[in-house]
């Protein structure tokens, strides 16, 4: 069953590895989502509502540093924050910022380039990535939420606390816990469904593309970043380890490697499916276009300096 | 009926996912899929998912979840079934190591691949009963990066294991995959082997596991670039090792 360019066993090995890598982080995100639902004080949310557009985006950006989680885990938390009434620009900024800005991604970038001026790589990744995140957040903040979001799963209706005879059926705490468990489970399984599709597509491309084919284009000043962004988005590698991969492909010049490092965490094939748990497909395609165009523009500009 | 069935299917899906994750840990399969740093997360995730399955089943109302249409619930039941099947199925059929096609597809500069590990604290090399240094393919490639280590190792007898990739004209390769995070990002690290005409090589499957003993040299075949080449004295098939990857 193996074509000369494709191996089913290799595909299943990569597919299973991507799933096992993603599921624990998705679960952490679901647990974070439950914690938000059960413990996040309403007063904090009211403060977020009062921050305005700029303040809200800044809050979402800072949360990316303070609550580290990779791209798979961020979505359940964002879905929960939106249901709790957090404005979309704040939640979306966190969604985009968390994979790129989290301390694990920063540390892995430093380690991967530790023999090649690592702080420069870290600073450039953070700076260029932050510009891209800011542009996405400003764009989202100007959009009508109803146009770009899929309908979020409805909260369960309130179950009766008292039976017909008047006796207490369940305590408010148990009722709240039941609602949270149901909602978080549904979020987890919904995002996992998209993770499975994304991991399958990424595993297919991961095992069928010969990386030697890209060598000639990789070194080109104009096409190098295009190839690097394409590679980042097809391989769908976790943002906490992608730096090791691009560091092992020295045919890419620095501008192209930076394009790989800022575009991949914000959008890849896996995220194309995962984002559809939250955004409409048209919006997801728009995010892809903006991430790709923005990363290329920034890195082409950098290469001119 | 679907309304009553949904909580049960959700609990079963969570339980299947938890059991699958724990199975990979207990069977050791997780070592072929993820870096050791991430393996505790899989164990913790498996336990958490099993607990979630129990909690989910115990909190569900006997009348099932309410508040959604039957069509939507039917879709969710199908979705949960497919998700559990995909994860359990992928883990069940995933092999322990890559084929030679992955080696061809994942071409990379070995010296750049090794940048990740070059400063890691490696234990001192041990010798076996015959006096050969027990090394990994990575050790030989890393030694080729520095004049001092080239001088120290050149001409030494070494013994190492890897996957066997036959070539032509008495040249073959021994390959290990270096895993950074998960098998999807593993990069091949191979060492060239020269086989004298007098050497009898037993039958070994392509990408099967082999042990090689021989003398290592670092010729400068490309100007400014030295790579290790081992002139084999002995090549024999071995069973699959428990650690198929280098981390």
Coordinates of C-alpha atoms in Angstrom, one line a residue:
Chain A
X1 CA 0.0 0.0 0.0
X2 CA 3.0 2.3 -0.2
X3 CA 3.6 4.7 -3.1
X4 CA 7.2 5.6 -3.9
X5 CA 6.7 9.0 -2.3
X6 CA 4.4 7.9 0.6
X7 CA 4.6 5.4 3.4
X8 CA 1.5 4.5 5.4
X9 CA 3.5 3.3 8.5
X10 CA 5.4 6.6 8.5
X11 CA 2.1 8.5 8.2
X12 CA 0.6 6.7 11.2
X13 CA 3.8 7.2 13.2
X14 CA 3.7 10.9 12.6
X15 CA -0.1 11.1 13.1
X16 CA 0.0 9.3 16.4
X17 CA 2.9 11.4 17.6
X18 CA 1.2 14.7 16.7
X19 CA -2.0 13.5 18.5
X20 CA -0.2 12.4 21.6
X21 CA 1.8 15.7 21.7
X22 CA -1.4 17.8 21.3
X23 CA -3.9 16.0 23.5
X24 CA -2.3 16.7 26.9
X25 CA -2.0 20.4 26.0
X26 CA -5.6 20.4 24.8
X27 CA -6.5 18.8 28.1
X28 CA -4.6 21.5 30.0
X29 CA -6.5 24.1 28.1
X30 CA -9.8 22.4 29.0
X31 CA -8.8 22.3 32.7
X32 CA -7.8 26.0 32.4
X33 CA -11.2 26.6 30.8
X34 CA -12.9 24.8 33.8
X35 CA -10.9 26.9 36.2
X36 CA -11.9 30.1 34.4
X37 CA -15.6 29.0 34.7
X38 CA -15.5 28.0 38.3
X39 CA -13.0 30.4 39.9
X40 CA -12.4 33.5 37.8
X41 CA -14.0 36.4 39.8
X42 CA -16.7 38.3 38.0
X43 CA -15.0 41.5 39.1
X44 CA -12.0 40.7 36.9
X45 CA -14.2 40.2 33.9
X46 CA -16.0 43.5 34.6
X47 CA -12.6 45.2 34.7
X48 CA -11.7 43.7 31.3
X49 CA -14.9 45.0 29.9
X50 CA -14.0 48.5 31.0
X51 CA -10.5 48.5 29.5
X52 CA -11.5 49.7 26.0
X53 CA -10.0 48.4 22.7
X54 CA -6.3 49.3 23.3
X55 CA -6.3 48.3 27.0
X56 CA -8.1 45.0 26.2
X57 CA -5.6 44.1 23.5
X58 CA -2.8 44.9 25.9
X59 CA -4.4 42.7 28.5
X60 CA -4.8 39.8 26.1
X61 CA -1.2 40.3 25.0
X62 CA 0.2 40.2 28.6
X63 CA -1.9 37.1 29.3
X64 CA 0.0 35.4 26.6
X65 CA 3.2 35.8 28.7
X66 CA 1.6 35.2 32.0
X67 CA -0.6 32.1 31.2
X68 CA 1.7 30.0 29.0
X69 CA 0.0 27.5 26.8
X70 CA 0.6 26.4 23.3
X71 CA -1.8 26.8 20.4
X72 CA -3.8 23.6 21.0
X73 CA -4.6 24.4 24.6
X74 CA -5.4 28.1 24.1
X75 CA -8.7 27.6 22.2
X76 CA -10.8 26.0 25.0
X77 CA -9.8 28.8 27.3
X78 CA -10.7 31.4 24.7
X79 CA -14.1 29.8 24.1
X80 CA -14.7 29.9 27.9
X81 CA -13.6 33.5 28.2
X82 CA -16.0 34.5 25.4
X83 CA -18.9 32.7 27.0
X84 CA -18.1 34.5 30.2
X85 CA -18.5 37.8 28.4
X86 CA -14.8 38.7 27.8
X87 CA -14.6 41.0 24.7
X88 CA -13.5 39.2 21.5
X89 CA -10.4 41.4 20.9
X90 CA -9.1 40.5 24.3
X91 CA -9.7 36.8 23.9
X92 CA -8.5 36.7 20.3
X93 CA -5.3 38.6 21.2
X94 CA -4.6 35.9 23.9
X95 CA -5.3 33.2 21.4
X96 CA -2.7 34.6 19.0
X97 CA -0.2 35.7 21.6
X98 CA -0.1 32.6 23.8
X99 CA 1.7 30.2 21.4
X100 CA 4.3 32.8 20.3
X101 CA 5.0 34.6 23.5
X102 CA 4.9 31.8 26.0
X103 CA 8.1 31.2 27.9
X104 CA 8.6 27.7 26.5
X105 CA 8.7 29.0 23.0
X106 CA 11.1 31.7 24.0
X107 CA 13.4 29.2 25.8
X108 CA 13.3 26.8 22.8
X109 CA 14.2 29.6 20.4
X110 CA 17.2 30.5 22.5
X111 CA 18.3 26.9 22.8
X112 CA 17.9 26.1 19.1
X113 CA 20.0 29.1 18.1
X114 CA 22.4 29.2 21.1
X115 CA 25.5 29.0 18.9
X116 CA 24.2 31.8 16.6
X117 CA 23.5 34.9 18.6
X118 CA 20.4 33.5 20.4
X119 CA 19.1 36.7 22.0
X120 CA 18.9 38.3 18.6
X121 CA 16.7 35.5 17.3
X122 CA 14.5 35.7 20.5
X123 CA 14.1 39.4 20.3
X124 CA 13.4 39.4 16.5
X125 CA 10.9 36.6 16.9
X126 CA 9.1 38.4 19.7
X127 CA 9.2 41.8 18.0
X128 CA 8.1 40.8 14.6
X129 CA 5.6 38.3 16.0
X130 CA 4.1 41.0 18.3
X131 CA 3.6 43.3 15.3
X132 CA 1.8 40.5 13.5
X133 CA -0.4 39.8 16.6
X134 CA -1.2 43.5 17.0
X135 CA -2.3 43.8 13.4
X136 CA -4.5 40.7 13.7
X137 CA -6.0 42.0 17.0
X138 CA -6.8 45.4 15.6
X139 CA -8.4 43.8 12.6
X140 CA -10.5 41.5 14.8
X141 CA -11.5 44.4 17.1
X142 CA -13.1 46.2 14.1
X143 CA -15.2 43.3 13.0
X144 CA -18.7 42.4 14.1
X145 CA -18.5 39.5 16.5
X146 CA -21.6 37.9 15.0
X147 CA -20.1 37.8 11.6
X148 CA -16.8 36.1 12.4
X149 CA -17.7 33.7 15.2
X150 CA -19.4 30.4 14.9
X151 CA -22.4 30.1 17.3
X152 CA -20.8 29.0 20.6
X153 CA -22.3 25.9 22.2
X154 CA -25.3 27.0 24.2
X155 CA -24.9 26.9 28.0
X156 CA -27.1 24.1 29.5
X157 CA -30.4 25.3 30.7
X158 CA -30.8 25.6 34.5
X159 CA -31.9 22.3 35.9
X160 CA -34.4 22.5 38.7
X161 CA -32.9 22.6 42.2
X162 CA -36.1 21.5 43.9
X163 CA -38.2 18.5 43.1
X164 CA -42.0 18.7 42.7
X165 CA -42.3 17.8 46.4
X166 CA -40.1 20.7 47.4
X167 CA -37.1 18.7 48.6
X168 CA -33.6 19.8 47.5
X169 CA -32.5 17.7 44.4
X170 CA -28.9 19.0 44.3
X171 CA -26.8 21.7 45.8
X172 CA -26.0 24.8 43.7
X173 CA -22.3 23.8 43.8
X174 CA -23.0 20.4 42.3
X175 CA -25.3 22.0 39.7
X176 CA -22.6 24.4 38.7
X177 CA -20.0 21.6 38.6
X178 CA -22.3 19.5 36.4
X179 CA -22.8 22.4 34.0
X180 CA -19.0 23.1 33.9
X181 CA -18.1 19.4 33.3
X182 CA -20.6 19.1 30.5
X183 CA -19.5 22.3 28.8
X184 CA -15.8 21.7 29.2
X185 CA -16.1 18.1 27.9
X186 CA -17.9 19.3 24.9
X187 CA -15.3 22.0 24.2
X188 CA -12.5 19.5 24.6
X189 CA -14.1 16.9 22.2
X190 CA -15.0 19.6 19.7
X191 CA -11.5 21.0 19.5
X192 CA -10.0 17.5 19.5
X193 CA -12.1 16.7 16.5
X194 CA -10.4 19.5 14.6
X195 CA -7.0 18.5 16.0
X196 CA -7.5 15.0 14.6
X197 CA -8.2 16.4 11.2
X198 CA -5.4 18.8 11.3
X199 CA -2.9 16.3 12.6
X200 CA -3.9 13.8 9.8
X201 CA -3.3 16.5 7.1
X202 CA -0.1 17.6 8.7
X203 CA 1.2 14.0 9.1
X204 CA 0.4 13.4 5.4
X205 CA 2.4 16.4 4.3
X206 CA 5.1 15.8 6.9
X207 CA 5.8 12.3 5.5
X208 CA 5.3 12.9 1.8
X209 CA 7.2 16.2 1.1
X210 CA 10.9 15.7 0.4
X211 CA 12.7 18.7 2.0
X212 CA 15.5 18.4 -0.5
X213 CA 13.0 19.7 -3.1
X214 CA 12.9 23.1 -1.4
X215 CA 16.7 23.7 -1.3
X216 CA 17.0 25.8 -4.4
X217 CA 14.1 28.2 -3.5
X218 CA 15.0 28.3 0.2
X219 CA 18.1 30.5 -0.4
X220 CA 16.3 33.0 -2.7
X221 CA 15.8 36.4 -1.0
X222 CA 12.2 36.7 -2.3
X223 CA 11.0 33.1 -2.4
X224 CA 12.9 31.9 0.7
X225 CA 10.4 33.4 3.2
X226 CA 7.5 32.1 1.0
X227 CA 8.9 28.6 1.2
X228 CA 9.6 28.9 4.9
X229 CA 6.1 30.1 5.7
X230 CA 4.7 27.3 3.5
X231 CA 6.8 24.7 5.3
X232 CA 5.8 26.1 8.8
X233 CA 2.1 25.9 7.8
X234 CA 2.2 22.5 6.3
X235 CA 4.4 20.8 8.9
X236 CA 2.3 22.1 11.8
X237 CA 5.0 21.7 14.4
X238 CA 4.2 22.9 18.0
X239 CA 5.4 26.4 18.7
X240 CA 7.5 25.2 21.5
X241 CA 9.8 23.1 19.2
X242 CA 9.6 24.7 15.8
X243 CA 12.8 26.6 16.3
X244 CA 14.8 23.3 16.4
X245 CA 13.5 22.4 13.0
X246 CA 14.3 25.6 11.2
X247 CA 17.7 25.7 13.0
X248 CA 18.4 22.3 11.3
X249 CA 17.6 23.7 7.9
X250 CA 20.5 26.1 7.3
X251 CA 19.7 26.6 3.7
X252 CA 17.1 29.2 4.8
X253 CA 18.6 32.7 5.3
X254 CA 17.7 34.5 8.5
X255 CA 14.7 36.5 7.1
X256 CA 13.2 33.2 5.9
X257 CA 13.8 31.5 9.2
X258 CA 12.1 34.4 11.0
X259 CA 9.1 34.1 8.7
X260 CA 8.9 30.4 9.6
X261 CA 9.1 31.3 13.4
X262 CA 6.4 33.9 13.4
X263 CA 3.9 32.5 10.9
X264 CA 3.8 28.9 12.1
X265 CA 2.6 29.5 15.7
X266 CA -0.2 31.8 14.4
X267 CA -1.5 29.7 11.6
X268 CA -0.9 26.2 10.2
X269 CA -2.9 23.3 8.8
X270 CA -3.7 22.0 12.2
X271 CA -4.9 25.4 13.3
X272 CA -6.9 25.8 10.1
X273 CA -9.2 23.1 11.5
X274 CA -8.8 24.0 15.2
X275 CA -9.7 27.7 14.6
X276 CA -13.0 26.5 12.9
X277 CA -14.2 25.4 16.4
X278 CA -14.4 29.2 17.1
X279 CA -14.4 31.2 13.9
X280 CA -16.3 30.8 10.6
X281 CA -14.4 29.2 7.8
X282 CA -14.3 32.5 5.9
X283 CA -12.8 34.2 8.9
X284 CA -10.2 31.4 9.3
X285 CA -9.2 31.9 5.7
X286 CA -8.9 35.6 6.3
X287 CA -6.7 35.0 9.3
X288 CA -4.5 32.7 7.1
X289 CA -4.2 35.4 4.5
X290 CA -3.3 38.1 7.0
X291 CA -0.8 35.9 8.9
X292 CA 0.9 34.8 5.7
X293 CA 1.0 38.3 4.1
X294 CA 2.0 39.9 7.3
X295 CA 4.9 37.5 8.1
X296 CA 6.2 37.8 4.5
X297 CA 6.0 41.5 4.5
X298 CA 7.8 41.9 7.8
X299 CA 10.5 39.4 6.9
X300 CA 11.1 40.9 3.4
X301 CA 11.4 44.3 5.1
X302 CA 13.8 42.9 7.6
X303 CA 15.9 41.4 4.8
X304 CA 16.3 44.9 3.3
X305 CA 17.8 46.3 6.4
Chain B
X1 CA -32.8 8.0 22.7
X2 CA -29.8 10.0 21.4
X3 CA -30.4 12.5 24.2
X4 CA -29.9 9.7 26.8
X5 CA -27.1 8.1 24.8
X6 CA -24.9 11.2 24.5
X7 CA -23.5 11.4 28.0
X8 CA -22.6 7.7 27.8
X9 CA -20.9 8.2 24.5
X10 CA -19.0 11.2 25.8
X11 CA -17.9 9.3 28.9
X12 CA -16.9 6.3 26.7
X13 CA -14.9 8.6 24.4
X14 CA -13.1 10.2 27.3
X15 CA -12.4 6.8 28.8
X16 CA -11.1 5.4 25.5
X17 CA -8.8 8.4 25.0
X18 CA -7.5 8.0 28.6
X19 CA -7.0 4.3 28.3
X20 CA -5.1 4.8 25.0
X21 CA -2.8 7.4 26.5
X22 CA -2.1 5.2 29.5
X23 CA -1.5 2.2 27.2
X24 CA 1.2 4.0 25.4
X25 CA 2.9 4.8 28.7
X26 CA 2.6 1.3 30.2
X27 CA 3.6 -0.5 27.0
X28 CA 6.6 1.8 26.4
X29 CA 5.2 2.9 23.0
X30 CA 5.2 6.5 24.1
X31 CA 9.1 6.4 23.8
X32 CA 8.7 6.0 20.1
X33 CA 6.3 8.9 19.8
X34 CA 7.4 11.6 22.2
X35 CA 10.5 13.1 23.8
X36 CA 10.9 11.9 27.4
X37 CA 10.3 15.5 28.6
X38 CA 6.7 15.2 27.3
X39 CA 6.0 11.6 28.4
X40 CA 4.8 12.5 32.0
X41 CA 2.2 14.8 30.4
X42 CA 0.8 11.8 28.5
X43 CA 0.6 9.7 31.7
X44 CA -1.1 12.6 33.6
X45 CA -3.4 13.2 30.6
X46 CA -4.4 9.5 30.6
X47 CA -5.3 9.6 34.3
X48 CA -7.1 12.9 34.0
X49 CA -9.2 11.6 31.1
X50 CA -10.2 8.5 32.9
X51 CA -11.2 10.5 36.0
X52 CA -13.1 12.9 33.7
X53 CA -14.9 9.9 32.2
X54 CA -16.0 8.7 35.6
X55 CA -17.0 12.3 36.7
X56 CA -18.8 12.9 33.5
X57 CA -20.8 9.6 33.8
X58 CA -21.6 10.2 37.5
X59 CA -22.8 13.8 37.0
X60 CA -24.9 13.1 33.9
X61 CA -28.7 13.2 34.5
X62 CA -30.4 9.9 33.9
X63 CA -32.5 11.8 31.3
X64 CA -29.3 12.8 29.4
X65 CA -28.2 16.3 28.5
X66 CA -31.0 18.6 27.6
X67 CA -31.0 21.9 25.6
X68 CA -29.9 20.7 22.1
X69 CA -31.7 19.3 19.1
X70 CA -31.6 15.6 18.4
X71 CA -29.9 16.2 15.1
X72 CA -27.1 18.1 16.8
X73 CA -26.8 15.4 19.5
X74 CA -26.6 12.7 16.7
X75 CA -23.7 14.6 15.1
X76 CA -21.9 14.9 18.5
X77 CA -22.3 11.2 19.1
X78 CA -20.8 10.5 15.7
X79 CA -18.0 13.1 16.3
X80 CA -17.0 11.6 19.7
X81 CA -17.0 8.1 18.3
X82 CA -14.8 9.1 15.4
X83 CA -12.4 11.0 17.6
X84 CA -11.9 8.1 20.0
X85 CA -11.6 5.7 17.0
X86 CA -9.0 7.9 15.2
X87 CA -6.8 8.3 18.3
X88 CA -6.9 4.6 19.4
X89 CA -6.5 3.4 15.8
X90 CA -3.5 5.6 15.1
X91 CA -1.8 4.5 18.2
X92 CA -2.6 0.8 17.5
X93 CA -1.1 0.8 14.0
X94 CA 1.8 3.2 14.4
X95 CA 5.1 1.4 13.9
X96 CA 8.1 1.9 16.3
X97 CA 10.4 3.6 13.8
X98 CA 10.4 5.3 10.4
X99 CA 11.1 3.7 7.0
X100 CA 13.9 4.6 4.6
X101 CA 11.5 7.0 2.8
X102 CA 11.5 9.3 5.9
X103 CA 15.3 9.3 5.7
X104 CA 15.2 10.5 2.1
X105 CA 12.5 13.0 2.8
X106 CA 14.0 14.6 5.9
X107 CA 17.4 15.6 4.4
X108 CA 19.1 18.2 6.7
X109 CA 22.6 19.4 7.4
X110 CA 23.8 17.0 10.1
X111 CA 26.0 19.7 11.7
X112 CA 23.0 22.0 12.0
X113 CA 20.8 19.2 13.4
X114 CA 23.5 18.6 16.1
X115 CA 23.5 22.2 17.2
X116 CA 20.6 21.3 19.4
X117 CA 22.7 18.8 21.4
X118 CA 26.2 20.0 21.0
X119 CA 26.4 21.7 24.4
X120 CA 24.5 19.0 26.3
X121 CA 26.4 17.3 29.0
X122 CA 27.3 13.9 27.6
X123 CA 28.6 11.1 29.8
X124 CA 32.2 10.0 29.1
X125 CA 32.3 7.2 26.5
X126 CA 32.7 3.6 27.8
X127 CA 34.6 0.8 26.1
X128 CA 33.4 -2.8 25.6
X129 CA 35.3 -6.0 26.3
X130 CA 37.1 -5.8 23.0
X131 CA 38.3 -2.2 23.8
X132 CA 36.0 -0.6 21.2
X133 CA 34.4 2.7 22.3
X134 CA 30.6 2.4 22.7
X135 CA 29.1 5.3 20.9
X136 CA 26.0 6.6 19.2
X137 CA 25.8 7.9 15.6
X138 CA 25.4 11.3 17.1
X139 CA 28.6 11.1 19.0
X140 CA 30.6 10.4 15.8
X141 CA 28.9 13.3 13.9
X142 CA 29.5 15.6 16.8
X143 CA 33.2 14.5 17.1
X144 CA 33.6 15.5 13.4
X145 CA 32.6 19.1 14.3
X146 CA 35.8 19.8 16.3
X147 CA 39.5 19.3 15.4
X148 CA 40.3 18.2 19.0
X149 CA 37.7 15.4 19.1
X150 CA 38.6 14.4 15.6
X151 CA 42.2 13.9 16.8
X152 CA 41.0 12.0 19.9
X153 CA 38.7 9.6 18.0
X154 CA 40.4 9.2 14.6
X155 CA 41.6 5.6 14.2
X156 CA 39.7 4.3 17.3
X157 CA 37.6 1.2 17.2
X158 CA 34.0 2.0 17.9
X159 CA 30.8 0.0 18.3
X160 CA 27.3 1.4 17.8
X161 CA 23.8 0.5 16.7
X162 CA 21.3 1.9 14.3
X163 CA 19.0 1.1 11.4
X164 CA 20.6 -0.6 8.4
X165 CA 20.5 1.1 5.1
X166 CA 22.2 -0.9 2.3
X167 CA 24.0 1.0 -0.4
X168 CA 26.2 0.2 -3.4
X169 CA 29.9 -0.5 -3.9
X170 CA 30.5 -1.6 -0.4
X171 CA 29.0 1.5 1.2
X172 CA 26.1 1.5 3.5
X173 CA 24.7 3.7 6.2
X174 CA 23.7 3.2 9.8
X175 CA 20.9 5.6 10.8
X176 CA 19.3 6.8 14.0
X177 CA 16.5 9.4 14.3
X178 CA 17.1 12.3 16.7
X179 CA 13.8 13.4 18.3
X180 CA 13.4 17.0 19.5
X181 CA 9.8 16.9 20.6
X182 CA 7.8 14.2 18.9
X183 CA 8.4 11.6 16.1
X184 CA 6.9 14.0 13.5
X185 CA 9.9 16.3 14.0
X186 CA 12.6 13.5 14.2
X187 CA 15.6 14.1 12.0
X188 CA 17.8 11.3 10.7
X189 CA 21.5 11.2 11.7
X190 CA 23.5 8.7 9.6
X191 CA 27.0 7.4 9.6
X192 CA 28.7 6.0 6.4
X193 CA 30.1 2.5 6.6
X194 CA 32.8 1.0 4.3
X195 CA 32.7 -2.7 4.1
X196 CA 35.9 -4.5 3.0
X197 CA 35.4 -7.2 0.3
X198 CA 36.4 -9.8 2.8
X199 CA 33.7 -8.9 5.3
X200 CA 30.7 -11.3 5.5
X201 CA 27.6 -9.3 6.1
X202 CA 24.6 -11.4 7.3
X203 CA 21.2 -10.8 5.9
X204 CA 19.6 -7.7 7.5
X205 CA 16.3 -6.1 6.4
X206 CA 16.5 -2.6 5.0
X207 CA 16.0 -0.3 8.0
X208 CA 16.3 -3.3 10.3
X209 CA 18.4 -3.0 13.4
X210 CA 22.1 -3.7 13.3
X211 CA 25.3 -3.4 15.4
X212 CA 28.5 -2.3 13.8
X213 CA 32.0 -2.5 15.1
X214 CA 34.9 -0.9 13.2
X215 CA 37.5 1.8 12.9
X216 CA 36.4 5.4 12.6
X217 CA 38.1 8.0 10.4
X218 CA 37.2 11.5 9.5
X219 CA 38.1 12.1 5.8
X220 CA 37.7 15.6 4.3
X221 CA 35.7 14.4 1.2
X222 CA 34.3 17.9 0.8
X223 CA 36.7 20.8 1.3
X224 CA 36.4 22.1 4.8
X225 CA 33.9 19.5 5.8
X226 CA 34.8 16.3 7.7
X227 CA 32.3 13.5 8.2
X228 CA 32.8 10.2 10.1
X229 CA 33.3 7.0 8.1
X230 CA 33.6 3.7 9.8
X231 CA 35.5 0.8 8.2
X232 CA 33.4 -2.1 9.4
X233 CA 35.0 -5.2 11.0
X234 CA 31.7 -6.8 12.1
X235 CA 28.1 -6.1 11.2
X236 CA 25.3 -8.2 12.8
X237 CA 21.6 -7.9 13.1
X238 CA 20.1 -7.2 16.6
X239 CA 16.6 -7.0 18.0
X240 CA 14.9 -3.7 18.1
X241 CA 16.2 -1.7 21.1
X242 CA 13.8 -0.3 23.6
X243 CA 15.1 3.2 22.8
X244 CA 14.7 3.5 19.1
X245 CA 15.4 7.2 19.0
X246 CA 18.1 9.4 20.3
X247 CA 16.7 12.3 22.4

